[in-house]
Amino acid sequence: MADYALLKKQLLALAENESNFIPLLSNASALLFAGLEDLNWAGFYLMNKGSLLLGPFQGKVACIRIPLGKGVCGTAALRDETIVVANVHEFPGHIACDGASNAEIVIPMHHNGKVAGVLDIDSPSLSRFTEEDKAGLEEFVRALESVISYE
């Protein structure tokens, strides 16, 4: 079981001396990839020119740009809501960046009241993400939003 309180504490400690989005998102993805079990991808997509652009991540190579409303990431960003998918192969319009991914959770991130990007986490196991994961990751993203700088 993941220790989301510890992950959040580590994230905030990393942000004490640097809040720039590039190193902070890089370290956040590394924290999650190392701190959560049974993942094959953890990272961020950032809003850019009306779509989601690949940001810092840990895992295999990934899709570079995702249109809003497409796949789990684009749908979560468009709806501005967390989406938990037990089996991505059953998700309408799923984008298979890595065929080994079977479950996914995507949490929107905000800046100045607008969706600035998403945290995307994939697992090779079906039904990997629980309500506890959803709550813990949403809190992790809220902490990230409170310290990150996009300038």
C-alpha positions as a LaTeX table, in Angstrom:
\begin{tabular}{lrrr}
\hline
Residue & $x$ (\AA) & $y$ (\AA) & $z$ (\AA) \\
\hline
Met1 & 0.00 & 0.00 & 0.00 \\
Ala2 & 1.36 & 3.40 & $-1.00$ \\
Asp3 & 2.34 & 5.97 & 1.61 \\
Tyr4 & 0.85 & 9.05 & $-0.03$ \\
Ala5 & 1.55 & 11.25 & 3.01 \\
Leu6 & 5.25 & 10.45 & 2.70 \\
Leu7 & 5.25 & 11.05 & $-1.08$ \\
Lys8 & 3.59 & 14.44 & $-0.53$ \\
Lys9 & 6.11 & 15.33 & 2.19 \\
Gln10 & 9.01 & 14.39 & $-0.10$ \\
Leu11 & 7.53 & 16.45 & $-2.94$ \\
Leu12 & 7.18 & 19.52 & $-0.74$ \\
Ala13 & 10.75 & 19.10 & 0.52 \\
Leu14 & 12.02 & 18.99 & $-3.07$ \\
Ala15 & 10.12 & 22.20 & $-3.84$ \\
Glu16 & 11.65 & 24.17 & $-0.95$ \\
Asn17 & 14.63 & 25.36 & $-3.00$ \\
Glu18 & 13.26 & 25.18 & $-6.54$ \\
Ser19 & 9.71 & 25.57 & $-7.82$ \\
Asn20 & 10.37 & 25.64 & $-11.58$ \\
Phe21 & 8.06 & 23.17 & $-13.31$ \\
Ile22 & 10.75 & 21.22 & $-15.20$ \\
Pro23 & 12.81 & 19.92 & $-12.25$ \\
Leu24 & 9.77 & 19.72 & $-9.98$ \\
Leu25 & 7.73 & 17.60 & $-12.42$ \\
Ser26 & 10.83 & 15.51 & $-13.18$ \\
Asn27 & 11.35 & 14.71 & $-9.50$ \\
Ala28 & 7.61 & 14.24 & $-8.91$ \\
Ser29 & 7.44 & 11.59 & $-11.64$ \\
Ala30 & 10.54 & 9.87 & $-10.20$ \\
Leu31 & 9.01 & 9.91 & $-6.70$ \\
Leu32 & 5.81 & 8.29 & $-7.92$ \\
Phe33 & 7.53 & 5.75 & $-10.18$ \\
Ala34 & 9.80 & 4.61 & $-7.32$ \\
Gly35 & 7.22 & 4.95 & $-4.55$ \\
Leu36 & 4.26 & 3.13 & $-6.11$ \\
Glu37 & 4.19 & $-0.54$ & $-6.97$ \\
Asp38 & 3.27 & $-2.16$ & $-10.25$ \\
Leu39 & 3.70 & 0.81 & $-12.62$ \\
Asn40 & 5.17 & 1.00 & $-16.08$ \\
Trp41 & 4.77 & 4.77 & $-16.61$ \\
Ala42 & 4.38 & 7.86 & $-14.42$ \\
Gly43 & 4.57 & 11.36 & $-15.78$ \\
Phe44 & 3.01 & 14.55 & $-16.98$ \\
Tyr45 & 1.43 & 16.00 & $-20.08$ \\
Leu46 & 1.26 & 19.80 & $-20.21$ \\
Met47 & $-1.17$ & 22.07 & $-22.05$ \\
Asn48 & 0.50 & 23.49 & $-25.15$ \\
Lys49 & $-1.18$ & 25.05 & $-28.19$ \\
Gly50 & $-4.57$ & 23.54 & $-27.37$ \\
Ser51 & $-3.40$ & 19.98 & $-26.75$ \\
Leu52 & $-1.35$ & 17.98 & $-24.26$ \\
Leu53 & 2.41 & 17.86 & $-24.84$ \\
Leu54 & 4.64 & 15.22 & $-23.25$ \\
Gly55 & 6.41 & 16.50 & $-20.14$ \\
Pro56 & 8.76 & 14.93 & $-17.58$ \\
Phe57 & 8.15 & 11.23 & $-16.98$ \\
Gln58 & 9.58 & 7.88 & $-15.90$ \\
Gly59 & 9.04 & 4.78 & $-18.04$ \\
Lys60 & 9.11 & 3.74 & $-21.67$ \\
Val61 & 8.86 & 6.19 & $-24.56$ \\
Ala62 & 5.46 & 7.87 & $-24.80$ \\
Cys63 & 3.12 & 9.65 & $-27.16$ \\
Ile64 & 4.38 & 13.19 & $-27.74$ \\
Arg65 & 1.11 & 15.06 & $-28.25$ \\
Ile66 & $-2.45$ & 14.12 & $-27.26$ \\
Pro67 & $-5.48$ & 16.07 & $-28.52$ \\
Leu68 & $-8.01$ & 17.23 & $-25.94$ \\
Gly69 & $-10.86$ & 14.75 & $-25.69$ \\
Lys70 & $-8.74$ & 11.87 & $-27.04$ \\
Gly71 & $-7.63$ & 8.92 & $-24.93$ \\
Val72 & $-7.74$ & 8.90 & $-21.14$ \\
Cys73 & $-5.39$ & 11.91 & $-20.78$ \\
Gly74 & $-7.17$ & 14.10 & $-23.29$ \\
Thr75 & $-10.57$ & 13.17 & $-21.88$ \\
Ala76 & $-9.50$ & 13.92 & $-18.28$ \\
Ala77 & $-8.09$ & 17.29 & $-19.35$ \\
Leu78 & $-11.19$ & 18.22 & $-21.38$ \\
Arg79 & $-13.60$ & 17.19 & $-18.60$ \\
Asp80 & $-11.31$ & 18.55 & $-15.86$ \\
Glu81 & $-11.84$ & 15.44 & $-13.76$ \\
Thr82 & $-9.85$ & 12.48 & $-12.52$ \\
Ile83 & $-10.40$ & 9.35 & $-14.56$ \\
Val84 & $-9.60$ & 5.86 & $-13.26$ \\
Val85 & $-9.68$ & 3.11 & $-15.88$ \\
Ala86 & $-9.58$ & $-0.54$ & $-14.79$ \\
Asn87 & $-9.00$ & $-1.82$ & $-18.35$ \\
Val88 & $-7.73$ & 0.73 & $-20.87$ \\
His89 & $-8.58$ & $-1.58$ & $-23.76$ \\
Glu90 & $-12.26$ & $-1.00$ & $-22.96$ \\
Phe91 & $-11.92$ & 2.82 & $-22.83$ \\
Pro92 & $-13.43$ & 4.42 & $-25.97$ \\
Gly93 & $-10.68$ & 6.08 & $-28.00$ \\
His94 & $-7.84$ & 4.76 & $-25.86$ \\
Ile95 & $-4.42$ & 5.72 & $-27.24$ \\
Ala96 & $-2.01$ & 2.81 & $-26.89$ \\
Cys97 & 1.33 & 4.54 & $-26.36$ \\
Asp98 & 2.59 & 1.37 & $-24.64$ \\
Gly99 & 0.79 & $-1.88$ & $-25.40$ \\
Ala100 & 1.84 & $-3.26$ & $-21.99$ \\
Ser101 & $-0.39$ & $-0.77$ & $-20.15$ \\
Asn102 & $-3.68$ & $-2.20$ & $-18.91$ \\
Ala103 & $-4.87$ & 0.22 & $-16.22$ \\
Glu104 & $-4.54$ & 3.99 & $-15.98$ \\
Ile105 & $-5.29$ & 6.94 & $-13.72$ \\
Val106 & $-5.16$ & 10.55 & $-14.90$ \\
Ile107 & $-5.46$ & 13.59 & $-12.62$ \\
Pro108 & $-5.79$ & 17.15 & $-14.04$ \\
Met109 & $-3.41$ & 19.84 & $-12.74$ \\
His110 & $-4.39$ & 23.49 & $-12.56$ \\
His111 & $-2.73$ & 26.89 & $-12.83$ \\
Asn112 & $-4.64$ & 30.16 & $-12.48$ \\
Gly113 & $-7.93$ & 28.27 & $-12.41$ \\
Lys114 & $-7.36$ & 26.45 & $-15.71$ \\
Val115 & $-6.16$ & 22.95 & $-16.59$ \\
Ala116 & $-2.39$ & 23.24 & $-17.03$ \\
Gly117 & $-1.78$ & 19.55 & $-17.68$ \\
Val118 & $-2.33$ & 16.08 & $-16.28$ \\
Leu119 & $-0.56$ & 13.53 & $-14.15$ \\
Asp120 & $-0.76$ & 10.21 & $-15.98$ \\
Ile121 & 0.09 & 6.85 & $-14.39$ \\
Asp122 & $-0.09$ & 3.48 & $-16.13$ \\
Ser123 & 0.12 & $-0.08$ & $-14.86$ \\
Pro124 & 0.52 & $-3.43$ & $-16.61$ \\
Ser125 & $-2.06$ & $-4.89$ & $-14.17$ \\
Leu126 & $-5.80$ & $-4.65$ & $-14.72$ \\
Ser127 & $-7.77$ & $-2.79$ & $-12.02$ \\
Arg128 & $-4.52$ & $-1.54$ & $-10.45$ \\
Phe129 & $-5.82$ & 1.81 & $-9.15$ \\
Thr130 & $-8.15$ & 2.04 & $-6.14$ \\
Glu131 & $-10.17$ & 4.82 & $-4.54$ \\
Glu132 & $-7.27$ & 5.18 & $-2.08$ \\
Asp133 & $-4.90$ & 5.74 & $-5.00$ \\
Lys134 & $-7.30$ & 8.29 & $-6.48$ \\
Ala135 & $-7.55$ & 10.26 & $-3.22$ \\
Gly136 & $-3.81$ & 10.06 & $-2.54$ \\
Leu137 & $-2.80$ & 11.11 & $-6.04$ \\
Glu138 & $-5.32$ & 13.97 & $-6.10$ \\
Glu139 & $-3.83$ & 15.25 & $-2.86$ \\
Phe140 & $-0.32$ & 14.86 & $-4.34$ \\
Val141 & $-1.36$ & 16.94 & $-7.36$ \\
Arg142 & $-2.96$ & 19.62 & $-5.14$ \\
Ala143 & 0.33 & 19.87 & $-3.22$ \\
Leu144 & 2.20 & 20.15 & $-6.51$ \\
Glu145 & $-0.14$ & 22.92 & $-7.68$ \\
Ser146 & 0.54 & 24.86 & $-4.49$ \\
Val147 & 4.32 & 25.03 & $-5.05$ \\
Ile148 & 4.93 & 24.86 & $-8.81$ \\
Ser149 & 5.98 & 27.80 & $-10.94$ \\
Tyr150 & 5.51 & 27.83 & $-14.72$ \\
Glu151 & 7.75 & 30.89 & $-15.19$ \\
\hline
\end{tabular}
